[in-house]
Structure formats: C-alpha cells, structure tokens
Amino acid sequence: DVKVTQSSRYLVKRTGEKVFLECVQDMDHENMFWYRQDPGLGLRLIYFSYDVKMKEKGDIPEGYSVSREKKERFSLILESASTNQTSMYLCASGRLQNLVSYNEQFFGPGTRLTVL
Amino acid sequence: GEDVEQSLFLSVREGDSSVINCTYTDSSSTYLYWYKQEPGAGLQLLTYIFSNMDMKQDQRLTVLLNKKDKHLSLRIADTQTGDSAIYFCAGRRRKAGTALIFGKGTTLSVSS
C-alpha cells in the first residue's frame, strides 16, 4: 500500500519561529511536491523536487525553502513563520514520467499549521 | 496563463446524480484528473481521462471531456452521503515539470 506520511497533523507555532514540515514517501518516487491549501484558493504549489538535492519554485515560494537530502524525504521550511502562513500543507509524490504520460500524485494527510 | 476553474459548492439529495464541472485554459494536458478529498484527509485520485477520449465510465462515475470548449465534468450517479467531499479537477502544469495544476475544488454536500 503506497504511503506518504507527514510529520505532524497539527502544529501551532509563534510568529518568527523557524518551522520544519517533514514528508516521507515509501514508493521510491522521484518527484515530490509541497502545496498549501486555503479555503476558496484551492491548492497552490510552493516548491517541488524531481531528484535529490534538486528543487524548483512553484507559484508561491516566498517565505519558504525546501530540502531534499534523501530521495524519500522532502522538507518544507518556514524560515520565519508569519500569520499569513497559517494554512493546511499537503505533501505529494509521483513518478518521474515524461510530460505526456499518466501522472498520478499521491498525497499525505496534510499538516494544519497555525501561526500565532 | 494556465488556469482551472470550478464552481465552489454543490448540494444534492442522496440518490440523486451530482455533476461537477470544470473548465481549463491550457489544452496541452494529455491526461485530466479528478481528485477527491474527504474531511481531514489528503487528496486521492478518483479517476482520470485521456485527452483523446470524450467519455470514461467507472462504476458510478462518468467523466465527460469536451476539448473544443475545454470543459470537463464528473457525474456521480446515485450519490451517497459518503460522497460528501471536496472534488478537484487537475491537469498538467506547463512550466513545472510533472506537477499538476488544480482547480479550487467543489465541495459536494449530500443530504439524506
């Protein structure tokens, strides 16, 4: 059974704190993604990675960074948390396909982050 | 730029059919997807359609694709209370490798 796990389901942090969100997949997928989900805005791509140590910016990378030191693990870092980063964070993984191939993404359960 | 649009809410009675609509601007996506998000959970792939198909049926689910109008729909027959969830349509993003672009999601509420 394929699995994407996220380190916390709920997290409460204070403004200015450095926050680490961890994501681990057990499917040997090359691609990993971080999204944030907000009501009325849907899913927005923050960063993605197609290989170890490789990263690409998504739509809203400002205020975030990522780290991929091992294939199975992709971390999202909030360097200095702010209240507008209160959101649901979803991690996903998928195989490295060519651009016209079927491309399912597998999602973790999400981390609901509240920044006070 | 590329965009995927969905209506935000749909309310139906148990046993009725539900139709969730989606329009997209970029027709380069070879596959189009429907994901389902149940309360408190991540997204799960529900079904998908290859871009050279007009229709795909999978048990209670029917996906219709109108390429000319760039319109995708998901029909759920005999809707059950367990179908209450948020439904997202998605296609390939042009400039982000194999990342997907998602619509804002349609919240389906099923009353008994």
CSV table of C-alpha atoms in Angstrom, one decimal:
chain,number,residue,atom,x,y,z
A,1,ASP,CA,0.0,0.0,0.0
A,2,VAL,CA,1.6,3.3,-1.1
A,3,LYS,CA,2.2,5.8,1.6
A,4,VAL,CA,3.1,9.4,2.0
A,5,THR,CA,3.4,10.5,5.6
A,6,GLN,CA,3.8,13.9,7.1
A,7,SER,CA,5.4,14.5,10.5
A,8,SER,CA,2.6,16.3,12.2
A,9,ARG,CA,-1.2,16.5,11.6
A,10,TYR,CA,-1.5,19.7,13.7
A,11,LEU,CA,1.2,22.3,14.5
A,12,VAL,CA,1.0,25.6,16.4
A,13,LYS,CA,3.9,28.0,16.2
A,14,ARG,CA,4.6,31.6,17.1
A,15,THR,CA,5.4,34.4,14.7
A,16,GLY,CA,9.1,34.5,13.8
A,17,GLU,CA,9.8,30.8,14.7
A,18,LYS,CA,11.6,28.6,12.2
A,19,VAL,CA,9.2,25.7,11.2
A,20,PHE,CA,10.1,22.4,9.7
A,21,LEU,CA,7.5,20.2,7.9
A,22,GLU,CA,8.6,16.8,7.0
A,23,CYS,CA,7.3,14.5,4.4
A,24,VAL,CA,8.4,10.9,3.7
A,25,GLN,CA,7.3,8.6,0.9
A,26,ASP,CA,7.9,4.9,0.6
A,27,MET,CA,7.3,4.4,-3.2
A,28,ASP,CA,10.7,5.3,-4.5
A,29,HIS,CA,9.2,8.3,-6.4
A,30,GLU,CA,11.5,10.8,-8.0
A,31,ASN,CA,9.1,13.7,-7.8
A,32,MET,CA,7.9,15.3,-4.5
A,33,PHE,CA,5.8,18.4,-4.1
A,34,TRP,CA,4.6,20.8,-1.4
A,35,TYR,CA,1.3,22.6,-1.7
A,36,ARG,CA,-0.7,24.8,0.6
A,37,GLN,CA,-4.5,24.6,0.7
A,38,ASP,CA,-6.6,27.5,1.7
A,39,PRO,CA,-10.4,27.8,1.5
A,40,GLY,CA,-11.5,29.4,-1.8
A,41,LEU,CA,-8.0,29.2,-3.2
A,42,GLY,CA,-7.6,25.5,-3.7
A,43,LEU,CA,-4.1,24.0,-3.8
A,44,ARG,CA,-1.2,26.2,-4.7
A,45,LEU,CA,2.2,24.8,-5.5
A,46,ILE,CA,5.0,26.1,-3.2
A,47,TYR,CA,8.0,24.0,-4.3
A,48,PHE,CA,8.7,20.7,-6.0
A,49,SER,CA,11.7,18.4,-6.5
A,50,TYR,CA,12.4,15.9,-9.2
A,51,ASP,CA,15.6,14.5,-7.7
A,52,VAL,CA,17.8,14.5,-4.6
A,53,LYS,CA,19.2,18.0,-3.9
A,54,MET,CA,17.1,19.4,-6.8
A,55,LYS,CA,14.3,21.9,-6.3
A,56,GLU,CA,12.1,24.2,-8.3
A,57,LYS,CA,10.0,27.1,-7.3
A,58,GLY,CA,6.2,26.8,-7.7
A,59,ASP,CA,3.7,29.6,-7.6
A,60,ILE,CA,4.2,30.9,-4.1
A,61,PRO,CA,7.8,30.2,-2.9
A,62,GLU,CA,8.2,33.4,-1.0
A,63,GLY,CA,8.8,32.8,2.7
A,64,TYR,CA,9.5,29.1,2.2
A,65,SER,CA,12.5,26.9,1.4
A,66,VAL,CA,12.9,23.2,0.9
A,67,SER,CA,15.4,20.5,1.4
A,68,ARG,CA,15.8,17.1,-0.3
A,69,GLU,CA,18.8,15.2,1.0
A,70,LYS,CA,17.4,11.8,0.5
A,71,LYS,CA,15.1,10.5,-2.2
A,72,GLU,CA,12.3,9.6,0.2
A,73,ARG,CA,12.2,12.8,2.3
A,74,PHE,CA,11.2,16.3,1.3
A,75,SER,CA,11.2,19.0,3.9
A,76,LEU,CA,9.4,22.4,3.8
A,77,ILE,CA,11.0,25.1,5.9
A,78,LEU,CA,9.4,28.3,7.0
A,79,GLU,CA,12.4,30.5,7.8
A,80,SER,CA,10.4,33.0,10.0
A,81,ALA,CA,6.8,32.0,10.3
A,82,SER,CA,4.2,34.7,9.8
A,83,THR,CA,0.4,34.6,10.5
A,84,ASN,CA,-0.3,34.6,6.8
A,85,GLN,CA,1.4,31.2,6.6
A,86,THR,CA,-1.4,29.7,8.7
A,87,SER,CA,-2.7,27.0,6.3
A,88,MET,CA,-3.1,23.3,5.5
A,89,TYR,CA,0.2,22.0,4.0
A,90,LEU,CA,0.0,19.0,1.7
A,91,CYS,CA,2.9,16.9,0.5
A,92,ALA,CA,2.7,14.7,-2.6
A,93,SER,CA,4.9,12.4,-4.5
A,94,GLY,CA,4.9,10.9,-8.0
A,95,ARG,CA,7.0,9.0,-10.5
A,96,LEU,CA,9.2,10.8,-13.0
A,97,GLN,CA,7.3,10.5,-16.2
A,98,ASN,CA,7.6,12.2,-19.5
A,99,LEU,CA,5.3,15.2,-19.8
A,100,VAL,CA,2.6,13.3,-21.8
A,101,SER,CA,2.4,10.3,-19.5
A,102,TYR,CA,-0.2,9.4,-17.0
A,103,ASN,CA,1.0,11.1,-13.8
A,104,GLU,CA,-0.8,10.3,-10.6
A,105,GLN,CA,0.3,12.2,-7.5
A,106,PHE,CA,0.0,10.5,-4.1
A,107,PHE,CA,-0.8,12.8,-1.2
A,108,GLY,CA,-0.1,12.8,2.5
A,109,PRO,CA,-2.8,13.6,5.1
A,110,GLY,CA,-1.7,17.2,5.5
A,111,THR,CA,-0.4,19.3,8.3
A,112,ARG,CA,-2.6,22.0,9.6
A,113,LEU,CA,-0.3,24.8,10.7
A,114,THR,CA,-1.4,27.7,12.9
A,115,VAL,CA,0.9,30.6,13.4
A,116,LEU,CA,0.0,32.9,16.3
B,1,GLY,CA,-1.8,31.9,-18.1
B,2,GLU,CA,-3.0,28.4,-17.4
B,3,ASP,CA,-6.0,28.1,-15.1
B,4,VAL,CA,-8.5,25.6,-14.0
B,5,GLU,CA,-11.9,26.8,-12.8
B,6,GLN,CA,-14.6,25.1,-10.8
B,7,SER,CA,-17.8,26.1,-9.0
B,8,LEU,CA,-17.2,26.0,-5.3
B,9,PHE,CA,-20.3,24.3,-3.9
B,10,LEU,CA,-22.9,21.7,-4.9
B,11,SER,CA,-25.6,20.4,-2.8
B,12,VAL,CA,-27.7,17.3,-3.7
B,13,ARG,CA,-30.0,14.8,-2.1
B,14,GLU,CA,-29.0,11.2,-1.5
B,15,GLY,CA,-29.9,9.1,-4.5
B,16,ASP,CA,-29.7,12.0,-7.0
B,17,SER,CA,-27.0,12.4,-9.6
B,18,SER,CA,-24.2,15.0,-9.0
B,19,VAL,CA,-22.5,16.8,-11.8
B,20,ILE,CA,-19.3,18.7,-11.0
B,21,ASN,CA,-18.0,21.0,-13.8
B,22,CYS,CA,-14.5,22.2,-14.6
B,23,THR,CA,-13.1,24.4,-17.3
B,24,TYR,CA,-9.4,24.8,-18.1
B,25,THR,CA,-7.4,27.1,-20.3
B,26,ASP,CA,-4.4,25.0,-21.3
B,27,SER,CA,-5.2,22.2,-23.7
B,28,SER,CA,-1.7,20.6,-23.6
B,29,SER,CA,-2.5,18.2,-20.8
B,30,THR,CA,-2.6,14.7,-22.1
B,31,TYR,CA,-4.5,13.5,-19.0
B,32,LEU,CA,-7.0,15.3,-16.9
B,33,TYR,CA,-7.7,14.1,-13.4
B,34,TRP,CA,-10.4,14.2,-10.7
B,35,TYR,CA,-9.2,14.0,-7.1
B,36,LYS,CA,-11.3,13.6,-4.0
B,37,GLN,CA,-10.6,15.0,-0.6
B,38,GLU,CA,-12.5,13.6,2.4
B,39,PRO,CA,-12.7,15.7,5.6
B,40,GLY,CA,-9.4,15.8,7.4
B,41,ALA,CA,-7.5,13.8,4.7
B,42,GLY,CA,-5.2,14.4,1.8
B,43,LEU,CA,-6.3,14.1,-1.8
B,44,GLN,CA,-6.9,10.8,-3.5
B,45,LEU,CA,-7.1,10.1,-7.2
B,46,LEU,CA,-10.7,9.3,-8.1
B,47,THR,CA,-10.5,8.9,-11.8
B,48,TYR,CA,-8.8,10.4,-14.9
B,49,ILE,CA,-9.4,10.7,-18.7
B,50,PHE,CA,-7.0,10.6,-21.6
B,51,SER,CA,-7.3,13.7,-23.7
B,52,ASN,CA,-8.3,11.8,-26.9
B,53,MET,CA,-11.4,10.4,-25.1
B,54,ASP,CA,-14.7,12.0,-24.9
B,55,MET,CA,-16.1,9.9,-22.1
B,56,LYS,CA,-14.9,7.5,-19.5
B,57,GLN,CA,-17.2,5.4,-17.2
B,58,ASP,CA,-16.1,3.8,-14.0
B,59,GLN,CA,-18.9,2.3,-11.9
B,60,ARG,CA,-20.9,5.2,-10.6
B,61,LEU,CA,-18.5,7.8,-12.1
B,62,THR,CA,-18.7,9.2,-15.6
B,63,VAL,CA,-16.2,11.7,-16.9
B,64,LEU,CA,-17.1,13.8,-19.9
B,65,LEU,CA,-14.5,15.8,-21.8
B,66,ASN,CA,-15.3,18.5,-24.4
B,67,LYS,CA,-12.0,19.5,-25.8
B,68,LYS,CA,-13.5,22.2,-28.0
B,69,ASP,CA,-15.0,24.0,-25.1
B,70,LYS,CA,-12.2,22.9,-22.7
B,71,HIS,CA,-14.8,21.6,-20.3
B,72,LEU,CA,-14.5,18.6,-18.1
B,73,SER,CA,-17.3,17.2,-15.9
B,74,LEU,CA,-17.6,14.5,-13.3
B,75,ARG,CA,-21.0,12.8,-12.9
B,76,ILE,CA,-21.7,10.7,-9.8
B,77,ALA,CA,-24.7,8.5,-10.1
B,78,ASP,CA,-26.9,7.6,-7.1
B,79,THR,CA,-24.9,10.0,-4.8
B,80,GLN,CA,-24.4,8.7,-1.3
B,81,THR,CA,-23.7,10.6,1.9
B,82,GLY,CA,-20.2,9.0,1.8
B,83,ASP,CA,-19.6,11.0,-1.4
B,84,SER,CA,-19.6,14.3,0.6
B,85,ALA,CA,-16.1,15.7,0.0
B,86,ILE,CA,-14.2,18.3,-2.0
B,87,TYR,CA,-13.6,17.3,-5.6
B,88,PHE,CA,-10.7,18.8,-7.5
B,89,CYS,CA,-10.1,18.7,-11.2
B,90,ALA,CA,-6.4,18.9,-12.3
B,91,GLY,CA,-4.3,19.0,-15.4
B,92,ARG,CA,-0.6,19.2,-16.2
B,93,ARG,CA,1.2,22.4,-15.5
B,94,ARG,CA,3.0,23.8,-18.4
B,95,LYS,CA,6.1,25.1,-16.7
B,96,ALA,CA,6.6,22.9,-13.6
B,97,GLY,CA,7.7,19.5,-14.9
B,98,THR,CA,5.2,16.9,-13.9
B,99,ALA,CA,3.4,19.0,-11.3
B,100,LEU,CA,-0.3,19.4,-11.6
B,101,ILE,CA,-2.5,22.5,-11.6
B,102,PHE,CA,-5.6,22.1,-9.5
B,103,GLY,CA,-8.9,23.9,-9.6
B,104,LYS,CA,-10.1,25.5,-6.4
B,105,GLY,CA,-12.3,22.5,-5.5
B,106,THR,CA,-16.0,21.9,-5.4
B,107,THR,CA,-17.5,21.0,-2.1
B,108,LEU,CA,-20.2,18.4,-2.5
B,109,SER,CA,-22.7,18.2,0.2
B,110,VAL,CA,-25.1,15.2,0.2
B,111,SER,CA,-28.2,15.3,2.4
B,112,SER,CA,-30.3,12.3,3.3
